PDB file of C-alpha atoms in Angstrom:
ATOM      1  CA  UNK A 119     -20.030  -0.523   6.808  1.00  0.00           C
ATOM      2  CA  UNK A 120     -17.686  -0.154   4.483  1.00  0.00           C
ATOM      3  CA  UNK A 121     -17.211  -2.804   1.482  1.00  0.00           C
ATOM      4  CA  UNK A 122     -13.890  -4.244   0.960  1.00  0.00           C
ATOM      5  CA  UNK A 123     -12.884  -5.284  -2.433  1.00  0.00           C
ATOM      6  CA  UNK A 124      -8.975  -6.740  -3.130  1.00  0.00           C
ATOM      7  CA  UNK A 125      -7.694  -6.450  -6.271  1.00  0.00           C
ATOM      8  CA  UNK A 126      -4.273  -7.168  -8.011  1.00  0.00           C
ATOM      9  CA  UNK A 127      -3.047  -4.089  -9.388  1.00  0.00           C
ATOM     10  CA  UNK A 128       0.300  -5.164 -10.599  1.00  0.00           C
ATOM     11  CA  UNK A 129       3.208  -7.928 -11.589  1.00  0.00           C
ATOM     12  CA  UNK A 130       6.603  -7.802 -10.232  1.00  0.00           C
ATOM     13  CA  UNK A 131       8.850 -10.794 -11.427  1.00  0.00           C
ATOM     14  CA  UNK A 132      12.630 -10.031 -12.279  1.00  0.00           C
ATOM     15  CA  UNK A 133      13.174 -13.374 -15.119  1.00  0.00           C
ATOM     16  CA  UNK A 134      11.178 -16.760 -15.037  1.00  0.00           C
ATOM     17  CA  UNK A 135      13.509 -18.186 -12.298  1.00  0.00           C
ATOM     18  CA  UNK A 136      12.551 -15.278  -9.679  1.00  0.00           C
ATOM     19  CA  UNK A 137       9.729 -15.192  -7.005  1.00  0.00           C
ATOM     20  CA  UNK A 138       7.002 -13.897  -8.971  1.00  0.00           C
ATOM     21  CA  UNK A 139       4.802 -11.557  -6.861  1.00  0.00           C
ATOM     22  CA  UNK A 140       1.387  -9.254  -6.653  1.00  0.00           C
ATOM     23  CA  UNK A 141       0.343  -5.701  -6.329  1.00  0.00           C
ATOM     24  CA  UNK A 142      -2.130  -6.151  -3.586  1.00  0.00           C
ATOM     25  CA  UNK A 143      -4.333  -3.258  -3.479  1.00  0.00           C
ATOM     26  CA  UNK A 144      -7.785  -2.417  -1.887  1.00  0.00           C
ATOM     27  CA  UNK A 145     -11.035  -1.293  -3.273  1.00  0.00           C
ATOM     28  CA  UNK A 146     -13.344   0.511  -0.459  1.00  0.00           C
ATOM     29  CA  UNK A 147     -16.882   0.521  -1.501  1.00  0.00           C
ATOM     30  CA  UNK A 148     -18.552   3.142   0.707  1.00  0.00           C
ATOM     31  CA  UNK A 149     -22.177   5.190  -0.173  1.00  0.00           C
ATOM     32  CA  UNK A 150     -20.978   8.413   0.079  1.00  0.00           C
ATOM     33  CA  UNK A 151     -17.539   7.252  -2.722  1.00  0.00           C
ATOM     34  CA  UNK A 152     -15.034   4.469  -3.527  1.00  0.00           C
ATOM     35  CA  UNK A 153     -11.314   4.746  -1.886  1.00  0.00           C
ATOM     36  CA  UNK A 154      -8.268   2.660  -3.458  1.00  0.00           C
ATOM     37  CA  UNK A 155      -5.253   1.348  -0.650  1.00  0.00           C
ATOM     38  CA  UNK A 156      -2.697   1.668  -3.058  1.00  0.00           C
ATOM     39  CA  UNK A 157      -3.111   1.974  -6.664  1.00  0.00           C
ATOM     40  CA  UNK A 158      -0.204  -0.112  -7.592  1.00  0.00           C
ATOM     41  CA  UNK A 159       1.028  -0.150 -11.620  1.00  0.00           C
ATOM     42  CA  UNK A 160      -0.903   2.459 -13.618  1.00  0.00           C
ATOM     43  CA  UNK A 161      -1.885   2.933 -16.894  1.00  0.00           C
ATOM     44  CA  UNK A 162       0.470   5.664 -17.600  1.00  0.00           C
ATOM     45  CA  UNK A 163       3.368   3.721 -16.151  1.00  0.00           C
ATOM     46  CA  UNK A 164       2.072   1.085 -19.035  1.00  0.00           C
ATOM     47  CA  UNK A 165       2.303   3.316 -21.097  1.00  0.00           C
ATOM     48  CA  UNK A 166       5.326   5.675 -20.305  1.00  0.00           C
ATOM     49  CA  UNK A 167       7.634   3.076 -18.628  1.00  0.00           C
ATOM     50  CA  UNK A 168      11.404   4.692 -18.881  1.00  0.00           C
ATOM     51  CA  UNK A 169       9.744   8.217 -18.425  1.00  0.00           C
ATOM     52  CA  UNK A 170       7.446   7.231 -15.286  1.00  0.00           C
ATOM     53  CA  UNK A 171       9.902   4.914 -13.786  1.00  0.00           C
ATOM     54  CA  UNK A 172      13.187   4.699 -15.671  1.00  0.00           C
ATOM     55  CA  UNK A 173      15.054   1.579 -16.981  1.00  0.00           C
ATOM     56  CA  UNK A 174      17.235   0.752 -13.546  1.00  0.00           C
ATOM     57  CA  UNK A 175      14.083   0.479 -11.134  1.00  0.00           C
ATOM     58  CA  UNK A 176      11.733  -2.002 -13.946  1.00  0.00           C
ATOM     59  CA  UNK A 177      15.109  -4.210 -13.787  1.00  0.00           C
ATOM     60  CA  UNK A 178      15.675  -3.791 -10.434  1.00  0.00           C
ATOM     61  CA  UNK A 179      11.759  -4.315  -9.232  1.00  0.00           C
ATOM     62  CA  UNK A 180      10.945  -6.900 -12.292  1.00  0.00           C
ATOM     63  CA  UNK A 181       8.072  -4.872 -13.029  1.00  0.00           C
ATOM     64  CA  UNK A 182       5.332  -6.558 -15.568  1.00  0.00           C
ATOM     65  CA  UNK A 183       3.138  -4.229 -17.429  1.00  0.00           C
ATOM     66  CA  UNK A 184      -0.287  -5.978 -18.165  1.00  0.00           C
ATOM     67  CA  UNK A 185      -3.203  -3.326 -18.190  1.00  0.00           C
ATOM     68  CA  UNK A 186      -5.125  -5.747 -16.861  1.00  0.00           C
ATOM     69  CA  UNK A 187      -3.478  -5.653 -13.831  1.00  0.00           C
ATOM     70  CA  UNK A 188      -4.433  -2.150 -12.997  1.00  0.00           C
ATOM     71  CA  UNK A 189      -6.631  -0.461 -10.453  1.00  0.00           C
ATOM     72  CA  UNK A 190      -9.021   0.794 -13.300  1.00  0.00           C
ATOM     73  CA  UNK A 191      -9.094  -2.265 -15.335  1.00  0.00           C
ATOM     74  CA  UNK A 192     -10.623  -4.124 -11.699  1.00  0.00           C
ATOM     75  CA  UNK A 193     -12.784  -0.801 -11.005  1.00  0.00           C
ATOM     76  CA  UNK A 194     -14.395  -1.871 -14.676  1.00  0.00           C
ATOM     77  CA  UNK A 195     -14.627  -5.602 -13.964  1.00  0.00           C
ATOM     78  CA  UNK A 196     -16.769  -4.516 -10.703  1.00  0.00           C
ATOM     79  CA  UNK A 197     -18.892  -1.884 -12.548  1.00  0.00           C
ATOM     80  CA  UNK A 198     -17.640   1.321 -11.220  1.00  0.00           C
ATOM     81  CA  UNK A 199     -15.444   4.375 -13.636  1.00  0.00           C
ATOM     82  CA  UNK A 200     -12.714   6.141 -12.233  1.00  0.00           C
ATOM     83  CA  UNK A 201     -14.338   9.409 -11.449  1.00  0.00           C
ATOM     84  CA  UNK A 202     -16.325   7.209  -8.637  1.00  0.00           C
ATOM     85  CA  UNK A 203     -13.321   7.129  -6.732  1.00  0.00           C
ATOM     86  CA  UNK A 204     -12.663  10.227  -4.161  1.00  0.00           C
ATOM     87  CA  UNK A 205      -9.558   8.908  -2.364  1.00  0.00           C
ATOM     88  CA  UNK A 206      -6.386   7.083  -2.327  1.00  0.00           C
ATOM     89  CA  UNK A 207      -4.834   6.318   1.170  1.00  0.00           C
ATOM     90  CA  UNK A 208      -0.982   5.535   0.012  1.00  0.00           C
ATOM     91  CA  UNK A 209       1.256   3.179   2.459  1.00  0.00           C
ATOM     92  CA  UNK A 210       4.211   5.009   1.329  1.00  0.00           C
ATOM     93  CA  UNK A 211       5.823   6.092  -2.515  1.00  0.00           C
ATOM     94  CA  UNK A 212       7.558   4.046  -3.881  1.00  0.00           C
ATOM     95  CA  UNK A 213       6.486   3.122  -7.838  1.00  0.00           C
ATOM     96  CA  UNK A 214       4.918  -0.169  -7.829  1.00  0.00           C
ATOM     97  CA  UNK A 215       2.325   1.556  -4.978  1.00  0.00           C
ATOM     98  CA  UNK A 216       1.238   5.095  -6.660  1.00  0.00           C
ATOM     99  CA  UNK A 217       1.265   4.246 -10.324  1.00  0.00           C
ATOM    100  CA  UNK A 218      -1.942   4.073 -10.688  1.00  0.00           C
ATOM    101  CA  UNK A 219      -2.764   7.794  -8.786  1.00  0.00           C
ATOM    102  CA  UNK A 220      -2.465   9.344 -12.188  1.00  0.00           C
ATOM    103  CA  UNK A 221      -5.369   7.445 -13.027  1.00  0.00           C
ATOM    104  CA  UNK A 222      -7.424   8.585 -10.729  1.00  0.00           C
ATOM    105  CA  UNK A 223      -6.436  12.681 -11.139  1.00  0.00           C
ATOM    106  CA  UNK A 224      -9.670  14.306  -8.831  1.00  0.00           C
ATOM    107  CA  UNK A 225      -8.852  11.523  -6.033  1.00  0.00           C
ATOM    108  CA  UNK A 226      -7.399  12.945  -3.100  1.00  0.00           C
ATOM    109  CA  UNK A 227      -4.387  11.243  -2.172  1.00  0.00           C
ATOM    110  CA  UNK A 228      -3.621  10.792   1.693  1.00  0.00           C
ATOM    111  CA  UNK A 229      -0.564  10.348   3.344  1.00  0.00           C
ATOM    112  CA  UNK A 230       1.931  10.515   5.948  1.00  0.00           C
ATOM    113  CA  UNK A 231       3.851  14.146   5.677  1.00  0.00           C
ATOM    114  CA  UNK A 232       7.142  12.620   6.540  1.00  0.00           C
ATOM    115  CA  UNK A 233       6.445  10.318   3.282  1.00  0.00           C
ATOM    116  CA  UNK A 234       5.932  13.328   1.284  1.00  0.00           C
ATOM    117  CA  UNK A 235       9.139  15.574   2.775  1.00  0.00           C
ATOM    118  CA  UNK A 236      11.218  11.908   1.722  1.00  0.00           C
ATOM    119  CA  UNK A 237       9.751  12.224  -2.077  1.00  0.00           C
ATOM    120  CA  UNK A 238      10.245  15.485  -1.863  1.00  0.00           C
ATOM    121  CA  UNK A 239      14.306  15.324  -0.890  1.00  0.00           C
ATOM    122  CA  UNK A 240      15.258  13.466  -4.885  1.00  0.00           C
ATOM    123  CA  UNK A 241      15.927   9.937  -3.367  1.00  0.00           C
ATOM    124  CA  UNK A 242      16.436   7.911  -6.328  1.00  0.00           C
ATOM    125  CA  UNK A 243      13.736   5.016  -5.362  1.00  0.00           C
ATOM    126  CA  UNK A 244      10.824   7.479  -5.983  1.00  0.00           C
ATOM    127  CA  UNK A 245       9.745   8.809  -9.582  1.00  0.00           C
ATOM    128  CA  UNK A 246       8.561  12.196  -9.177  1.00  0.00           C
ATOM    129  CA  UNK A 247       7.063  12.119 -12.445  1.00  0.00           C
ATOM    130  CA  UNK A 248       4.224   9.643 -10.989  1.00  0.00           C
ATOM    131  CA  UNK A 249       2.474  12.942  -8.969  1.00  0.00           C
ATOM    132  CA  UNK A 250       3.241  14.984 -11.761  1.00  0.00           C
ATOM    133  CA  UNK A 251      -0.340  15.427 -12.200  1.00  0.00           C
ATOM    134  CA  UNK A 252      -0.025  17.367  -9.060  1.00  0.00           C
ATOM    135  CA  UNK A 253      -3.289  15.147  -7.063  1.00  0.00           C
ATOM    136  CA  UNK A 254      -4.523  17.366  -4.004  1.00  0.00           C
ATOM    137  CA  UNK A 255      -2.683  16.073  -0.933  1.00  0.00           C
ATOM    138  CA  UNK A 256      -3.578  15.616   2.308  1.00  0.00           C
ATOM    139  CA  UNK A 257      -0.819  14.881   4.696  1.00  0.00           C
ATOM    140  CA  UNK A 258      -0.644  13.821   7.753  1.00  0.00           C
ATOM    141  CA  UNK A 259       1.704  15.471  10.552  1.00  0.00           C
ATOM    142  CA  UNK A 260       0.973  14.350  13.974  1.00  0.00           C
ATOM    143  CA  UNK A 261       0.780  10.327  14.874  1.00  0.00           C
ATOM    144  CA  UNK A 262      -1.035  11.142  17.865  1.00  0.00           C
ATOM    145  CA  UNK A 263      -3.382   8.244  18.272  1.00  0.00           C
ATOM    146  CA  UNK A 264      -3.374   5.182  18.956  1.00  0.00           C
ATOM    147  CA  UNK A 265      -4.464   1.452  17.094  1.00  0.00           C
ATOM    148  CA  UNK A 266      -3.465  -1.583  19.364  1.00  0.00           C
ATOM    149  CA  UNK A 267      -0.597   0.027  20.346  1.00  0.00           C
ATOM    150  CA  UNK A 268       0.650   1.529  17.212  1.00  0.00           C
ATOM    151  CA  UNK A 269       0.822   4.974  16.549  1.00  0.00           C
ATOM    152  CA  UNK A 270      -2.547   5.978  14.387  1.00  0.00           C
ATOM    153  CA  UNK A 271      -4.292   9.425  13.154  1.00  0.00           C
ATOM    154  CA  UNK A 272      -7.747   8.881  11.678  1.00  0.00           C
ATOM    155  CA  UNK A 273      -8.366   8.967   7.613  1.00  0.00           C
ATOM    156  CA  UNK A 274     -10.311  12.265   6.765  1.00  0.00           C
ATOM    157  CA  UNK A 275     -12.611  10.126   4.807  1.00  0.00           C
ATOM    158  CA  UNK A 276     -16.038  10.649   6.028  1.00  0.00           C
ATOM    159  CA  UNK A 277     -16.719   6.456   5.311  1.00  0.00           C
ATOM    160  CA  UNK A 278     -18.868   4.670   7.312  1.00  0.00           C
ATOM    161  CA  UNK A 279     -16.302   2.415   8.844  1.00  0.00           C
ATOM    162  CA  UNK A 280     -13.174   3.825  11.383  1.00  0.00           C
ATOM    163  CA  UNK A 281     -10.670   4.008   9.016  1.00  0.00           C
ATOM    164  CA  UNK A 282      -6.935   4.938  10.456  1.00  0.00           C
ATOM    165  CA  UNK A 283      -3.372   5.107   8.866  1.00  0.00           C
ATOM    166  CA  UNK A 284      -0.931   3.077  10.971  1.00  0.00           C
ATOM    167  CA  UNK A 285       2.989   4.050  11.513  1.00  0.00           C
ATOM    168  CA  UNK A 286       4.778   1.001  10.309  1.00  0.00           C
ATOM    169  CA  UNK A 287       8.316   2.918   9.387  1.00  0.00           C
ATOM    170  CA  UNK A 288      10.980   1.316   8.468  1.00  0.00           C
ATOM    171  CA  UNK A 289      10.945   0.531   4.486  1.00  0.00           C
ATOM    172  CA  UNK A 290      10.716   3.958   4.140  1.00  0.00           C
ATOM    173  CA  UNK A 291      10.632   6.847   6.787  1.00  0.00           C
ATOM    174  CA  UNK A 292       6.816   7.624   6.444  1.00  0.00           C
ATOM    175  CA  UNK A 293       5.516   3.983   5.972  1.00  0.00           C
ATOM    176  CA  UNK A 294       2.037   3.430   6.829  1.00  0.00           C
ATOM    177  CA  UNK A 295      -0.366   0.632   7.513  1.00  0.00           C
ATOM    178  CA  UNK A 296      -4.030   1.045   6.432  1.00  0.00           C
ATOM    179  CA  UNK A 297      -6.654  -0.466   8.863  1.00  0.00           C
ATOM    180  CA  UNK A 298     -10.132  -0.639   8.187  1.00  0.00           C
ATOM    181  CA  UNK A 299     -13.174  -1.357  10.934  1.00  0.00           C
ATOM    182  CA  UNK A 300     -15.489  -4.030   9.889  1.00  0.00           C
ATOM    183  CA  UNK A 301     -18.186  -4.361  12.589  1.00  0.00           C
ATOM    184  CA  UNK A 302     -16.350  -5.735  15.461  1.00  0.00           C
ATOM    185  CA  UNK A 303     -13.034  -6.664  13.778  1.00  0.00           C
ATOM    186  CA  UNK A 304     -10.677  -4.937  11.721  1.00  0.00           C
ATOM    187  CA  UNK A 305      -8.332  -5.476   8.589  1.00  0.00           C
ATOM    188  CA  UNK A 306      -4.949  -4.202   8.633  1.00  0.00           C
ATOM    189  CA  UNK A 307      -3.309  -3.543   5.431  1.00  0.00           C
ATOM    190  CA  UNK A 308       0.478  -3.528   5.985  1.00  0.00           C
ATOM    191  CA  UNK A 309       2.006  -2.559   2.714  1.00  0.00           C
ATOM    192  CA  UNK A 310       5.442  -3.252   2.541  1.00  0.00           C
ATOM    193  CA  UNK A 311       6.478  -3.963   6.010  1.00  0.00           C
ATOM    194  CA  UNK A 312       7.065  -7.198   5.295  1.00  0.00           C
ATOM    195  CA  UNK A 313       6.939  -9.400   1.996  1.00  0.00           C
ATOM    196  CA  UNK A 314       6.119 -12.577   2.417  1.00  0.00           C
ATOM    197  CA  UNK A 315       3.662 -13.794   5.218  1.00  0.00           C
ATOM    198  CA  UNK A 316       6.371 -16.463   6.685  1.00  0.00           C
ATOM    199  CA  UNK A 317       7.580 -13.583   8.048  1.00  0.00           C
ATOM    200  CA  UNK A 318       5.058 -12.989  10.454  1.00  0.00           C
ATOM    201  CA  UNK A 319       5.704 -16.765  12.297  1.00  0.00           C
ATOM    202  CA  UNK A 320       9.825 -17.022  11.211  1.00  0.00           C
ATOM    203  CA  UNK A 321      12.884 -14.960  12.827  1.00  0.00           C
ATOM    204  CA  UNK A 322      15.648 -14.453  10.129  1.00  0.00           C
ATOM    205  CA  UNK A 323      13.860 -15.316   6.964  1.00  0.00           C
ATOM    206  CA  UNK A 324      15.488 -15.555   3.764  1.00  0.00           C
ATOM    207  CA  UNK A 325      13.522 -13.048   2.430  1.00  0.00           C
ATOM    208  CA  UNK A 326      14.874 -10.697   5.368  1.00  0.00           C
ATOM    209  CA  UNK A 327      18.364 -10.026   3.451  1.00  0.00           C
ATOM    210  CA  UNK A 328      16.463  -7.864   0.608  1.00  0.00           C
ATOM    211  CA  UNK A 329      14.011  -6.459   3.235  1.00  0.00           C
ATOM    212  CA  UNK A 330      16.855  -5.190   5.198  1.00  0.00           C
ATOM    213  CA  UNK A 331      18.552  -3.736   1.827  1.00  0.00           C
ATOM    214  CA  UNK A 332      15.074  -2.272   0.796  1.00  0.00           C
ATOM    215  CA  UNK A 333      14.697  -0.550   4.028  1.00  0.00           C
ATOM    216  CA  UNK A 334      15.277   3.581   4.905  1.00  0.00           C
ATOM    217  CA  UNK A 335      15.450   2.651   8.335  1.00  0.00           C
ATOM    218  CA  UNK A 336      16.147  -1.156   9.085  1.00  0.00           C
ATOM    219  CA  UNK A 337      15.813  -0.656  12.864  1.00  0.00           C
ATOM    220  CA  UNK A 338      12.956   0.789  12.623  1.00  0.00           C
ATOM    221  CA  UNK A 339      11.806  -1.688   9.844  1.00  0.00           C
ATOM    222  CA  UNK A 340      12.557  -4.615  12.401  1.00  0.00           C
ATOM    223  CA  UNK A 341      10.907  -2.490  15.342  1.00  0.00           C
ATOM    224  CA  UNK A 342       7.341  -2.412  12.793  1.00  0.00           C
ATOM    225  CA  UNK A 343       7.465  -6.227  12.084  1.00  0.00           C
ATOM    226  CA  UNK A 344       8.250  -7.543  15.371  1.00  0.00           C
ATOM    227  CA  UNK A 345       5.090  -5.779  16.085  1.00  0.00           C
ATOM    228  CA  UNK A 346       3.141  -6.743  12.832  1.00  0.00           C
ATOM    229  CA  UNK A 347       4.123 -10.537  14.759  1.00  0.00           C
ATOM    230  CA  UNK A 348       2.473  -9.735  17.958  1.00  0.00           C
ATOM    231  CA  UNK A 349      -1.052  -8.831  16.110  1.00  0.00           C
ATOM    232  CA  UNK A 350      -0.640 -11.951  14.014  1.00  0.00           C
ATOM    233  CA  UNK A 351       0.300 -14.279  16.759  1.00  0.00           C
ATOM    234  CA  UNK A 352      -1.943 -12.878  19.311  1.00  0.00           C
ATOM    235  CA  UNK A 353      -4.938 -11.162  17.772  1.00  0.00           C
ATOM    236  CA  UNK A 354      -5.730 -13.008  14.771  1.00  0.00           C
ATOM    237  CA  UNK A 355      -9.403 -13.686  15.763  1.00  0.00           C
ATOM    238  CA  UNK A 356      -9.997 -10.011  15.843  1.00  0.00           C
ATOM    239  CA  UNK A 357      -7.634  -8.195  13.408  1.00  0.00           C
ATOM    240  CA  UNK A 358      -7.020  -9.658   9.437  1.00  0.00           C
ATOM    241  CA  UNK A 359      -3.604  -8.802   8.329  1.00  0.00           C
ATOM    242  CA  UNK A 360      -2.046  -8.618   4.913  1.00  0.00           C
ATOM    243  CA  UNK A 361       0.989  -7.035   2.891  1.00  0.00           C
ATOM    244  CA  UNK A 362       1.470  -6.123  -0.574  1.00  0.00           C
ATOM    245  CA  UNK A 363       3.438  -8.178  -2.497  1.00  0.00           C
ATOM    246  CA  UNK A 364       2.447 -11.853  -1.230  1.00  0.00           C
ATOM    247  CA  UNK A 365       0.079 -13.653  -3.629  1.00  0.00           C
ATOM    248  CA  UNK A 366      -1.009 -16.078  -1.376  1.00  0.00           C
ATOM    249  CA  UNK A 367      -2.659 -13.439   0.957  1.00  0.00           C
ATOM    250  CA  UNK A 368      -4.694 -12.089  -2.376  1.00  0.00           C
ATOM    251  CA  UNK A 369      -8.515 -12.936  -2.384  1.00  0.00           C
ATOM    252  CA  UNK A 370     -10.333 -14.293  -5.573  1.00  0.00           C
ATOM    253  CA  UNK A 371     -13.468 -11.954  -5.839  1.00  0.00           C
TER     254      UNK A 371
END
């Protein structure tokens, strides 16, 4: 079975008055590698802010660059290096969630192809310069399973553990839950489909106006988290769920 570490990977907080919140990313211990569920702020991006993600999106995100709130600084706490790590499964692009792939340059990186076509069209909330290290892809065309209802295709992983990306579209076109088997239950990584976990048990949350505004699709965005509500309302005993961004949701190792 695969071992499931969570890690902070990342600040975002606009001023000192704003909701401060996390990079939540996940560490997947297996024996045959290590994966990373998002990589969150990298090194480079520490490093190269304006040229990896430009002046408007740190203002507009509130990004905080701390390298010890990266995915290789927690790699190093646990006593693993970077090369250990074979894969990245990516919930979508955006630049607080793929920093830190340029880290990790012989990982392959695995995700949705409709993602990719999006990053690939020069919409201005992606930073092309974070895959200019040109990572071996591998994309994912055709949805056709299924994971409680959702619309799944098995990770090309090889782990020990079922390991599936979930369609969740909405806060971009190619959005993608990450859900991992453990024994008989099953942790369900849900990036960015919602914010905040209130969301899950309240209609018409105040955090809902900047979702909405966030959001390629906010039909479809709504569609993915009136589902997301059904697994937390009605399967909790069986399936864990979690987003990225909600520091209350982040485990202490």
């Amino acid at each position: 079975m695969v071992k499931i570490h969570h890690i902070n990977c990342g600040t975002l907080q606009r001023d000192p008055d704003s909701l401060k919140v996390l990079c939540h990313c996940l560490l997947l211990e297996d024996i045959k590698g290590l994966a990373l569920v998002d990589t969150g702020i990298g090194v480079h991006d520490i490093l190269f802010p304006l040229e990896r993600i430009g002046q408007e999106i740190i203002e507009q995100a509130g990004f905080n660059f701390n390298l010890n709130d990266t995915a290789i600084s927690a790699l190093h706490q646990l006593g693993f290096t970077e090369d250990e790590v074979k894969h990245c499964l990516v919930s979508h692009l955006d630049p607080d969630h793929i920093g830190g792939l340029a880290d990790f340059p012989g990982a392959a990186v695995h995700v949705s192809a409709i993602e990719m076509n999006s990053f690939l069209e020069d919409n201005p909330r992606y930073c092309p310069e974070q895959l200019k290290h040109k990572p071996f892809l591998k994309l994912y065309h055709d949805f056709d399973e299924y994971w409680f209802g959702f619309a799944a295709k098995r990770a090309e992983l090889d782990f020990e553990s079922e390991i599936y990306l979930v369609a969740l579209p909405g806060h971009t076109l190619g959005h993608c839950g990450i859900a991992i088997q453990q024994e008989d239950r099953w942790l369900l990584y849900a990036g960015d489909a919602y914010y905040l976990r209130d969301e899950l048990f309240t209609e018409n949350h105040p955090v809902d106006e900047l979702a909405a505004l966030m959001a390629m699709d906010n039909d479809l965005r709504i569609e993915s988290l009136k589902k997301l509500r059904v697994i937390a309302q009605n399967f909790g005993e069986k399936i864990e769920l979690f987003g990225f961004h909600d520091p209350s949701e982040l485990k202490n190792e």
